[in-house]
Amino acid sequence: MNPATALATVLIDELARCGLTDVVLAPGSRSAPLALAAHQDARVRMHVRIDERSAGFLALGLARRSERPVAVICTSGTAAANLHPAVIEAHHSNVPLLLLTADRPPELRDTGANQTIDQIKLYGSAVRWFAEVGVPEERPGQVAYWRSLAARAFQRALGPADPGPVHLNLAFREPLIPDGDTSWCESLEGDATGPWVRVRRYPPSAALHVPATRRGVLVVGDGATNVRRYVAAAGMAGWPVLSEPHGGGRYGDHAISTYHFLLGMPEFAEAHRPDVVVTLGRPGLSRPLLSWLKRAEEHIVVAPDLSRWPDPTRSATQVAQAVEIPVAAGGDGWLRSWRRAEAVARDAIDRVLDAGGLTEPRLARDLAASLPNGSLLFCGSSMPVRDLDQVMRPRRGLRVMANRGASGIDGLVSTAIGAAIAHDGPGYALLGDLSLLHDQNGLILGPREPRPDLCLVVVNNDGGGIFSLLPQAALTGPFERVFGTPHGVDIGYLAAATGTPYTPLASIEDLPKAIRGQGLRIVEARTDRAQNAAVHAALRDAAQAAVRAAL
């Protein structure tokens, strides 16, 4: 057996023993040993994509939803560089990826050899661990090295305290395909009972006890863990729960879904200064919420990995791996005040949306409310997730996800497809038109590829709608070309080019019928950017006026 085939066979075998179930491949020549080994291993499901960037984000979606490492295989050169955006998102959102990049051997580097770049630590500090595997050779000891390396890579990606991407750079000399010889100087077999290295996990140290108080708040952001446990504890303590839609805590009687508008009112924010705030994950959608966090007497951040914790407002007073929220004596006036404001603001928001026809916030509200229990809803990183944050009612039975680690709009189609494939139930995505165009290659699925049950609901306002809500909108001269960036693309034709079923949404009342179906499909909702800015202003004004009148 030639060394390239031996290394690839052993590596894929050991990763499968560790628990690897999915491999995403972007085809190439130098990566042939890895591709063939993955193709021949019945324990792993292979996904093939022609675009490395789409491949990386597909793996990201699979890993994010399954919460297990997913491997990405690519060839050398710019192919490996195209994985970088997905690596950055995985780094910031703690998603376990295994990056298996093929490379030229050392004698071809720095010589002008074709398709050869410097791949050593290509992704910098965005990976949890990097290893230059070394050119495989037929000599005793290689199998133990390869298997222990694979086990370490898998477990480091998995975490559990700090999951994220791991990069193995694999240099192969030719021949790159099997030569028919199966002999090797030592046994290539692994441990008959499981992984080469077994990792034992123990619970973190004792939890921090939060001061007993009725005036506490639980805030849930992106990437939060053990959410149900903390939401239940907050409920027992009489605390309101302020959860971003993809945080996983927006359900139950204590959920406050209108906090963006409430905390934007100085008088409400001042009257509702908490004694303690416990934060899970990384909140980052609402500026009023972030400003309000600075005013908390005690701000405790829960971070499984104490070497890295989210604190964008620099307001954390304590950081702990886990906390215990005790039940304090006293009445429920604090919670009733929050819930009363929530009810008033929610009623005002719904009245504005119900009177406005097909608008972007109403589409977000109605889509989230109408999906069946057990559904996945993946939302775009720009306006869609913010619309959900501001108008989505509390509900159970819906898994909301978003790429909010680095909050880019790249790779969202592929991430949604990956998440839908890994999800046990129907999948939906709410994306903007620029996000769709940025990753339109994600729609290209070969005839033998695993296919998602995913409806892509695309908001088409012919450009970058979020800029109409930002100070840049005042620059009327250069605004449309520099920020608005109209594209004029007919999404129906784009769908036809990839054979994707397409439905235009004529009115908001048609939404339940339009999203019905199976497989990968597109529903387009056309909106106007100027009208969208006006609707958002109306929502803010109506919600805050109603709360002021009720105070």
Coordinates of C-alpha atoms in Angstrom, one line a residue:
M1 CA 0.0 0.0 0.0
N2 CA 1.4 3.4 -0.9
P3 CA 1.9 5.8 2.1
A4 CA -0.7 8.4 1.0
T5 CA -3.4 5.7 0.8
A6 CA -2.3 4.2 4.2
L7 CA -2.5 7.5 6.0
A8 CA -5.8 8.5 4.6
T9 CA -7.4 5.1 5.3
V10 CA -6.1 5.0 8.9
L11 CA -7.1 8.7 9.5
I12 CA -10.7 8.3 8.3
D13 CA -11.1 5.0 10.1
E14 CA -9.9 6.5 13.4
L15 CA -12.2 9.5 13.1
A16 CA -15.1 7.2 12.4
R17 CA -14.2 5.2 15.5
C18 CA -14.3 8.5 17.5
G19 CA -17.8 9.3 16.2
L20 CA -17.4 11.1 12.9
T21 CA -20.6 10.6 10.8
D22 CA -20.4 13.3 8.1
V23 CA -17.7 14.3 5.7
V24 CA -17.9 17.2 3.2
L25 CA -15.7 17.0 0.2
A26 CA -14.7 19.7 -2.3
P27 CA -13.0 17.6 -5.0
G28 CA -9.3 18.0 -6.0
S29 CA -6.3 15.9 -7.1
R30 CA -4.0 16.2 -4.1
S31 CA -6.8 15.3 -1.7
A32 CA -7.6 12.1 -3.6
P33 CA -6.4 9.8 -0.9
L34 CA -8.7 11.3 1.7
A35 CA -11.6 11.5 -0.7
L36 CA -11.3 7.8 -1.7
A37 CA -11.0 6.7 2.0
A38 CA -14.1 8.6 3.0
H39 CA -16.0 7.3 0.0
Q40 CA -15.2 3.7 0.9
D41 CA -16.1 4.0 4.6
A42 CA -19.7 3.0 5.1
R43 CA -19.8 4.6 8.5
V44 CA -19.6 8.2 7.2
R45 CA -22.0 10.0 5.0
M46 CA -20.3 12.0 2.3
H47 CA -21.5 15.4 0.9
V48 CA -19.8 16.7 -2.3
R49 CA -19.7 20.4 -3.3
I50 CA -17.9 22.1 -6.1
D51 CA -17.3 25.3 -4.1
E52 CA -15.0 25.1 -1.1
R53 CA -16.6 28.1 0.6
S54 CA -20.0 26.4 0.3
A55 CA -18.5 23.2 1.4
G56 CA -17.1 24.8 4.6
F57 CA -20.5 26.4 5.5
L58 CA -22.4 23.1 4.7
A59 CA -20.1 21.4 7.2
L60 CA -20.7 24.3 9.6
G61 CA -24.5 23.8 9.4
L62 CA -24.2 20.0 9.8
A63 CA -22.0 20.4 12.9
R64 CA -24.0 23.2 14.4
R65 CA -27.2 21.3 14.4
S66 CA -25.8 17.9 15.2
E67 CA -23.4 19.3 17.8
R68 CA -20.8 16.8 16.6
P69 CA -17.5 17.4 14.6
V70 CA -17.9 17.3 10.8
A71 CA -14.9 16.9 8.6
V72 CA -14.1 19.0 5.5
I73 CA -11.7 17.7 2.9
C74 CA -10.2 19.9 0.2
T75 CA -7.1 20.1 -2.0
S76 CA -4.2 22.4 -1.7
G77 CA -3.8 26.1 -2.7
T78 CA -6.7 28.6 -2.7
A79 CA -9.1 25.7 -2.1
A80 CA -7.9 25.7 1.5
A81 CA -8.1 29.5 1.7
N82 CA -11.8 29.4 0.7
L83 CA -12.6 27.5 3.9
H84 CA -11.4 30.5 6.0
P85 CA -14.8 32.3 6.3
A86 CA -16.5 29.2 7.7
V87 CA -13.5 28.6 10.0
I88 CA -13.9 32.1 11.4
E89 CA -17.6 31.6 12.0
A90 CA -17.0 28.2 13.6
H91 CA -14.3 29.8 15.9
H92 CA -16.6 32.5 17.2
S93 CA -19.7 30.4 17.5
N94 CA -17.9 27.3 19.0
V95 CA -18.9 24.9 16.2
P96 CA -16.7 21.7 16.0
L97 CA -15.1 21.4 12.5
L98 CA -12.3 19.1 11.3
L99 CA -10.4 20.8 8.5
L100 CA -8.4 18.2 6.5
T101 CA -6.4 20.2 3.9
A102 CA -4.3 18.3 1.4
D103 CA -0.9 19.9 0.7
R104 CA 2.2 19.4 -1.4
P105 CA 5.2 17.8 0.2
P106 CA 8.0 20.0 1.6
E107 CA 10.3 19.5 -1.5
L108 CA 7.7 21.3 -3.7
R109 CA 7.1 24.3 -1.4
D110 CA 8.7 27.6 -2.2
T111 CA 9.7 26.4 -5.6
G112 CA 6.9 27.8 -7.8
A113 CA 5.2 24.4 -7.9
N114 CA 1.7 24.6 -9.2
Q115 CA -1.2 25.0 -6.7
T116 CA 1.2 25.4 -3.8
I117 CA 0.8 28.0 -1.1
D118 CA 1.9 28.3 2.5
Q119 CA -0.7 26.3 4.4
I120 CA 1.1 26.2 7.8
K121 CA -1.2 27.7 10.4
L122 CA -3.3 29.0 7.5
Y123 CA -6.2 29.9 9.7
G124 CA -4.2 31.6 12.4
S125 CA -5.8 31.8 15.8
A126 CA -9.2 30.9 14.5
V127 CA -8.5 27.2 15.1
R128 CA -8.4 25.4 18.5
W129 CA -5.4 23.3 17.3
F130 CA -3.2 22.9 14.3
A131 CA -1.0 20.0 13.3
E132 CA 1.3 19.6 10.3
V133 CA 0.8 15.9 10.0
G134 CA 4.0 15.3 8.0
V135 CA 4.6 13.3 4.8
P136 CA 3.6 9.6 5.5
E137 CA 6.3 7.0 5.3
E138 CA 6.3 3.2 5.4
R139 CA 8.0 2.6 8.8
P140 CA 7.0 1.3 12.2
G141 CA 5.2 3.7 14.5
Q142 CA 3.3 5.6 11.9
V143 CA 0.0 4.0 12.6
A144 CA 0.1 4.8 16.4
Y145 CA 1.0 8.4 15.5
W146 CA -1.8 8.8 12.9
R147 CA -4.5 7.3 15.2
S148 CA -3.5 9.2 18.3
L149 CA -3.4 12.4 16.2
A150 CA -6.9 11.7 14.8
A151 CA -8.3 11.0 18.3
R152 CA -6.7 14.2 19.6
A153 CA -8.1 16.3 16.7
F154 CA -11.6 14.9 17.1
Q155 CA -11.7 15.4 20.9
R156 CA -10.2 18.9 20.7
A157 CA -12.8 20.0 18.2
L158 CA -15.6 18.5 20.3
G159 CA -14.6 20.3 23.4
P160 CA -16.7 20.1 25.5
A161 CA -15.7 23.3 27.2
D162 CA -14.5 25.1 24.1
P163 CA -15.5 23.3 20.9
G164 CA -14.4 24.7 17.6
P165 CA -12.4 24.1 14.4
V166 CA -9.2 22.0 14.3
H167 CA -6.9 22.0 11.3
L168 CA -4.8 19.0 10.1
N169 CA -2.6 19.8 7.1
L170 CA -1.7 16.6 5.2
A171 CA 1.2 16.6 2.8
F172 CA 1.0 13.7 0.2
R173 CA 3.5 12.5 -2.2
E174 CA 2.4 10.7 -5.3
P175 CA 1.0 8.1 -6.0
L176 CA -2.3 9.6 -4.8
I177 CA -4.6 6.6 -5.6
P178 CA -4.5 3.0 -4.5
D179 CA -1.9 0.9 -6.3
G180 CA -3.4 -2.5 -5.7
D181 CA -0.7 -3.5 -3.0
T182 CA -2.2 -4.0 0.4
S183 CA 1.0 -4.8 2.3
W184 CA 2.4 -2.5 5.0
C185 CA 5.3 -2.9 7.5
E186 CA 2.9 -3.0 10.5
S187 CA -0.8 -3.6 11.1
L188 CA -3.1 -0.8 10.0
E189 CA -5.9 -1.9 12.3
G190 CA -7.1 0.2 15.2
D191 CA -8.3 -0.7 18.6
A192 CA -11.0 -3.4 18.3
T193 CA -13.1 -1.8 21.2
G194 CA -13.3 1.8 20.0
P195 CA -11.1 4.9 19.6
W196 CA -7.3 4.7 20.0
V197 CA -7.5 7.2 22.8
R198 CA -10.5 7.4 25.2
V199 CA -11.2 10.8 26.7
R200 CA -13.0 10.9 30.1
R201 CA -15.1 13.9 30.9
Y202 CA -15.9 15.2 34.4
P203 CA -18.3 17.9 35.4
P204 CA -17.0 21.4 36.1
S205 CA -16.2 22.7 39.5
A206 CA -19.0 23.7 41.9
A207 CA -21.4 26.3 40.6
L208 CA -21.3 29.9 41.7
H209 CA -24.3 30.8 43.9
V210 CA -26.0 34.0 42.7
P211 CA -27.2 36.4 45.4
A212 CA -30.8 35.8 46.3
T213 CA -33.0 38.5 44.9
R214 CA -36.3 39.0 43.2
R215 CA -34.9 41.7 41.0
G216 CA -32.9 39.5 38.7
V217 CA -32.9 38.9 34.9
L218 CA -31.7 36.1 32.7
V219 CA -30.3 37.1 29.3
V220 CA -29.8 34.5 26.7
G221 CA -27.8 35.1 23.5
D222 CA -26.1 33.2 20.7
G223 CA -24.3 29.9 21.6
A224 CA -25.9 29.5 25.0
T225 CA -25.7 26.1 26.6
N226 CA -27.9 24.4 29.3
V227 CA -30.6 26.9 28.4
R228 CA -33.6 24.9 29.7
R229 CA -32.0 24.4 33.1
Y230 CA -31.4 28.1 33.5
V231 CA -34.8 29.2 32.2
A232 CA -36.5 26.8 34.7
A233 CA -34.3 28.3 37.5
A234 CA -35.2 31.8 36.5
G235 CA -38.9 30.9 36.5
M236 CA -38.6 29.5 40.0
A237 CA -36.9 32.7 41.1
G238 CA -39.4 35.0 39.5
W239 CA -37.0 36.5 37.0
P240 CA -37.9 37.7 33.5
V241 CA -36.0 36.0 30.6
L242 CA -34.7 38.1 27.8
S243 CA -33.7 35.7 25.0
E244 CA -32.6 36.3 21.5
P245 CA -34.6 34.1 19.1
H246 CA -31.7 31.8 18.4
G247 CA -30.7 31.7 22.1
G248 CA -33.3 29.0 22.7
G249 CA -34.9 30.7 25.8
R250 CA -37.8 32.5 24.2
Y251 CA -40.7 30.4 25.6
G252 CA -42.9 30.3 28.7
D253 CA -44.6 32.9 30.8
H254 CA -41.4 34.6 31.9
A255 CA -40.2 35.3 28.3
I256 CA -40.0 39.0 27.5
S257 CA -39.9 39.3 23.7
T258 CA -40.3 43.1 23.4
Y259 CA -37.2 44.0 25.4
H260 CA -35.6 45.8 22.5
F261 CA -38.4 48.4 22.5
L262 CA -38.8 48.5 26.3
L263 CA -35.1 49.0 27.1
G264 CA -35.0 51.7 24.4
M265 CA -37.1 53.8 26.7
P266 CA -34.9 55.6 29.3
E267 CA -37.6 55.8 31.9
F268 CA -38.3 52.1 31.6
A269 CA -34.7 51.1 31.6
E270 CA -34.0 53.2 34.7
A271 CA -37.1 51.9 36.6
H272 CA -36.0 48.3 35.8
R273 CA -32.4 48.3 36.8
P274 CA -31.7 44.8 38.1
D275 CA -29.8 43.7 41.2
V276 CA -28.2 40.9 39.2
V277 CA -28.1 39.8 35.5
V278 CA -27.0 36.3 34.5
T279 CA -25.9 36.1 30.9
L280 CA -25.8 32.9 28.8
G281 CA -24.0 32.9 25.4
R282 CA -23.3 36.1 23.4
P283 CA -26.1 38.7 23.2
G284 CA -25.4 41.1 20.4
L285 CA -28.6 42.0 18.5
S286 CA -30.1 44.8 20.5
R287 CA -28.2 48.0 21.3
P288 CA -30.7 49.0 24.0
L289 CA -30.1 45.6 25.8
L290 CA -26.3 46.0 25.6
S291 CA -26.5 49.5 27.0
W292 CA -28.8 48.4 29.8
L293 CA -26.4 45.6 30.8
K294 CA -23.9 48.2 31.8
R295 CA -26.3 49.5 34.5
A296 CA -26.6 46.2 36.4
E297 CA -25.2 46.1 39.9
E298 CA -24.0 42.5 39.3
H299 CA -23.5 41.0 35.9
I300 CA -22.5 37.3 35.9
V301 CA -21.4 35.7 32.7
V302 CA -21.8 32.0 32.4
A303 CA -18.9 30.6 30.2
P304 CA -18.1 26.9 30.0
D305 CA -14.5 27.8 29.0
L306 CA -13.0 30.2 31.5
S307 CA -10.1 31.1 29.2
R308 CA -12.6 32.9 26.8
W309 CA -15.8 34.6 27.8
P310 CA -18.2 37.0 26.0
D311 CA -18.3 40.5 27.5
P312 CA -18.7 43.1 24.7
T313 CA -19.9 45.8 27.1
R314 CA -17.0 45.2 29.6
S315 CA -19.7 45.1 32.3
A316 CA -19.1 41.6 33.7
T317 CA -18.4 41.5 37.4
Q318 CA -18.0 37.7 37.7
V319 CA -17.5 34.8 35.3
A320 CA -18.3 31.2 36.1
Q321 CA -18.7 27.9 34.4
A322 CA -22.1 27.4 36.0
V323 CA -24.3 29.3 38.5
E324 CA -27.1 28.4 40.8
I325 CA -30.1 30.8 40.9
P326 CA -31.8 30.6 44.3
V327 CA -35.4 31.5 45.1
A328 CA -35.6 34.6 47.2
A329 CA -38.4 35.7 49.5
G330 CA -40.7 38.6 48.5
G331 CA -43.6 39.4 46.1
D332 CA -43.8 39.1 42.3
G333 CA -44.1 42.8 41.6
W334 CA -40.8 42.9 39.6
L335 CA -41.9 40.1 37.2
R336 CA -45.5 41.5 36.9
S337 CA -44.1 44.9 35.9
W338 CA -42.1 43.3 33.1
R339 CA -45.0 41.1 32.0
R340 CA -47.4 44.0 32.0
A341 CA -45.1 46.1 29.8
E342 CA -44.6 43.1 27.5
A343 CA -48.3 42.6 27.0
V344 CA -48.9 46.3 26.2
A345 CA -45.9 46.5 23.8
R346 CA -46.8 43.2 22.1
D347 CA -50.3 44.4 21.5
A348 CA -49.1 47.6 19.9
I349 CA -46.5 45.8 17.7
D350 CA -49.1 43.3 16.5
R351 CA -51.6 46.1 15.6
V352 CA -49.0 47.9 13.5
L353 CA -48.0 44.7 11.7
D354 CA -51.5 43.5 11.1
A355 CA -52.4 46.8 9.4
G356 CA -49.4 46.9 7.1
G357 CA -49.8 43.9 4.7
L358 CA -46.6 42.2 3.5
T359 CA -43.7 43.7 5.3
E360 CA -40.4 42.3 6.5
P361 CA -41.1 42.3 10.2
R362 CA -44.6 40.8 9.6
L363 CA -43.1 38.1 7.4
A364 CA -40.7 37.2 10.3
R365 CA -43.4 37.2 12.9
D366 CA -45.9 35.2 10.9
L367 CA -43.3 32.7 9.7
A368 CA -42.0 31.9 13.2
A369 CA -45.6 31.6 14.5
S370 CA -46.9 29.4 11.7
L371 CA -44.2 26.7 11.6
P372 CA -45.1 23.3 13.0
N373 CA -43.6 22.0 16.2
G374 CA -40.3 20.2 15.6
S375 CA -39.3 22.6 12.8
L376 CA -35.9 24.2 12.3
L377 CA -35.8 27.9 11.4
F378 CA -32.4 29.2 10.2
C379 CA -32.2 33.0 9.9
G380 CA -29.9 35.4 8.1
S381 CA -27.3 37.4 10.1
S382 CA -28.4 40.9 9.1
M383 CA -32.1 42.0 9.1
P384 CA -33.9 38.6 9.3
V385 CA -32.5 37.8 12.8
R386 CA -33.1 41.3 14.0
D387 CA -36.7 41.2 12.7
L388 CA -37.2 38.0 14.6
D389 CA -35.7 39.5 17.7
Q390 CA -38.0 42.4 17.7
V391 CA -41.3 40.8 16.7
M392 CA -41.2 37.0 17.3
R393 CA -43.7 35.9 19.9
P394 CA -42.6 33.5 22.6
R395 CA -43.2 29.9 21.6
R396 CA -42.1 26.3 22.1
G397 CA -41.3 23.6 19.6
L398 CA -39.2 25.7 17.2
R399 CA -35.4 25.4 16.9
V400 CA -34.0 28.8 15.7
M401 CA -30.4 29.0 14.5
A402 CA -28.2 31.7 13.0
N403 CA -24.5 32.3 12.1
R404 CA -24.0 35.0 14.7
G405 CA -20.4 34.1 15.7
A406 CA -18.9 36.6 13.2
S407 CA -22.4 37.6 11.8
G408 CA -21.3 37.4 8.1
I409 CA -23.8 37.0 5.3
D410 CA -21.6 34.6 3.5
G411 CA -22.3 30.8 3.3
L412 CA -25.8 31.1 4.7
V413 CA -27.5 29.0 2.0
S414 CA -25.0 26.2 2.6
T415 CA -25.2 26.5 6.4
A416 CA -29.0 26.3 6.3
I417 CA -28.8 23.2 4.0
G418 CA -26.3 21.5 6.3
A419 CA -28.5 22.2 9.4
A420 CA -31.6 21.0 7.6
I421 CA -29.9 17.7 6.6
A422 CA -28.8 17.1 10.2
H423 CA -32.3 18.1 11.6
D424 CA -34.9 15.6 12.3
G425 CA -37.9 17.5 11.0
P426 CA -38.9 20.1 8.4
G427 CA -36.5 23.0 7.8
Y428 CA -37.0 26.6 6.9
A429 CA -34.7 29.6 6.4
L430 CA -35.4 33.3 6.4
L431 CA -32.7 35.0 4.3
G432 CA -32.1 38.3 2.6
D433 CA -31.6 38.6 -1.2
L434 CA -27.9 39.5 -0.8
S435 CA -27.3 36.5 1.4
L436 CA -28.9 34.3 -1.3
L437 CA -26.8 35.8 -4.0
H438 CA -23.6 35.5 -1.9
D439 CA -24.0 31.8 -1.6
Q440 CA -26.0 30.8 -4.7
N441 CA -23.6 28.0 -5.4
G442 CA -25.0 26.4 -2.3
L443 CA -28.1 25.6 -4.4
I444 CA -26.0 23.3 -6.6
L445 CA -26.6 19.7 -5.5
G446 CA -25.5 16.7 -7.4
P447 CA -28.0 13.9 -8.2
R448 CA -26.5 11.6 -5.5
E449 CA -26.1 14.1 -2.7
P450 CA -28.1 14.0 0.5
R451 CA -31.0 16.5 0.0
P452 CA -32.5 18.7 2.7
D453 CA -36.2 19.3 3.4
L454 CA -35.7 23.1 3.4
C455 CA -37.8 26.0 2.4
L456 CA -35.7 29.1 1.7
V457 CA -37.9 32.2 2.4
V458 CA -36.0 35.1 0.7
V459 CA -36.8 38.7 1.4
N460 CA -35.9 40.6 -1.8
N461 CA -35.7 44.3 -1.3
D462 CA -33.1 44.6 -4.1
G463 CA -30.1 45.4 -2.0
G464 CA -28.8 45.8 1.5
G465 CA -31.9 46.7 3.6
I466 CA -30.1 47.1 6.9
F467 CA -28.3 50.2 5.7
S468 CA -31.6 52.0 5.4
L469 CA -31.9 51.8 9.2
L470 CA -28.4 53.0 9.9
P471 CA -26.8 56.6 9.8
Q472 CA -25.5 55.9 6.3
A473 CA -29.1 56.4 5.0
A474 CA -28.7 60.1 5.5
L475 CA -26.1 60.2 2.8
T476 CA -28.6 60.5 0.0
G477 CA -26.0 61.2 -2.7
P478 CA -23.8 58.1 -2.6
F479 CA -26.2 55.9 -0.5
E480 CA -27.9 53.9 -3.2
R481 CA -24.7 52.8 -5.0
V482 CA -22.3 52.5 -2.1
F483 CA -24.7 51.0 0.5
G484 CA -28.0 50.1 -1.0
T485 CA -26.3 48.1 -3.8
P486 CA -29.3 47.2 -6.0
H487 CA -28.6 44.1 -8.1
G488 CA -31.7 43.6 -10.2
V489 CA -31.4 39.8 -10.2
D490 CA -34.6 37.8 -11.0
I491 CA -34.6 35.2 -8.3
G492 CA -37.1 33.1 -10.2
Y493 CA -34.5 32.7 -13.0
L494 CA -31.8 32.0 -10.4
A495 CA -33.9 29.2 -9.0
A496 CA -34.6 27.8 -12.5
A497 CA -30.9 27.7 -13.3
T498 CA -30.4 25.2 -10.4
G499 CA -33.7 23.4 -10.8
T500 CA -34.9 24.7 -7.5
P501 CA -38.8 24.9 -7.1
Y502 CA -39.8 28.6 -6.8
T503 CA -42.9 30.4 -5.5
P504 CA -43.4 34.2 -5.4
L505 CA -45.3 35.4 -2.3
A506 CA -48.1 37.7 -3.5
S507 CA -49.5 38.5 -0.1
I508 CA -48.8 37.7 3.5
E509 CA -52.1 35.7 3.7
D510 CA -50.6 33.3 1.2
L511 CA -47.6 32.4 3.4
P512 CA -48.9 29.1 4.8
K513 CA -49.6 27.8 1.3
A514 CA -46.4 29.1 -0.2
I515 CA -44.1 27.4 2.3
R516 CA -45.9 24.1 2.0
G517 CA -44.0 21.3 0.3
Q518 CA -40.9 19.1 0.6
G519 CA -37.3 19.2 -0.5
L520 CA -35.2 22.2 -1.3
R521 CA -37.4 25.1 -2.5
I522 CA -37.5 28.9 -2.6
V523 CA -40.3 31.4 -1.7
E524 CA -39.6 35.0 -2.6
A525 CA -41.2 37.9 -0.8
R526 CA -40.5 41.3 -2.5
T527 CA -40.4 44.3 -0.2
D528 CA -39.3 47.9 -0.3
R529 CA -36.3 49.2 1.7
A530 CA -37.8 52.7 2.4
Q531 CA -41.1 51.2 3.5
N532 CA -39.2 48.8 5.7
A533 CA -37.4 51.6 7.5
A534 CA -40.8 53.3 8.0
V535 CA -42.3 50.2 9.5
H536 CA -39.5 49.7 11.9
A537 CA -39.9 53.3 13.1
A538 CA -43.6 52.8 13.5
L539 CA -43.1 49.7 15.5
R540 CA -40.8 51.5 17.9
D541 CA -43.0 54.5 18.3
A542 CA -46.2 52.5 18.8
A543 CA -44.7 50.1 21.3
Q544 CA -43.1 52.8 23.4
A545 CA -46.1 55.1 23.3
A546 CA -48.3 52.3 24.5
V547 CA -46.0 51.4 27.3
R548 CA -45.7 55.1 28.4
A549 CA -49.5 55.4 28.5
A550 CA -49.8 52.3 30.6
L551 CA -47.1 53.2 33.1

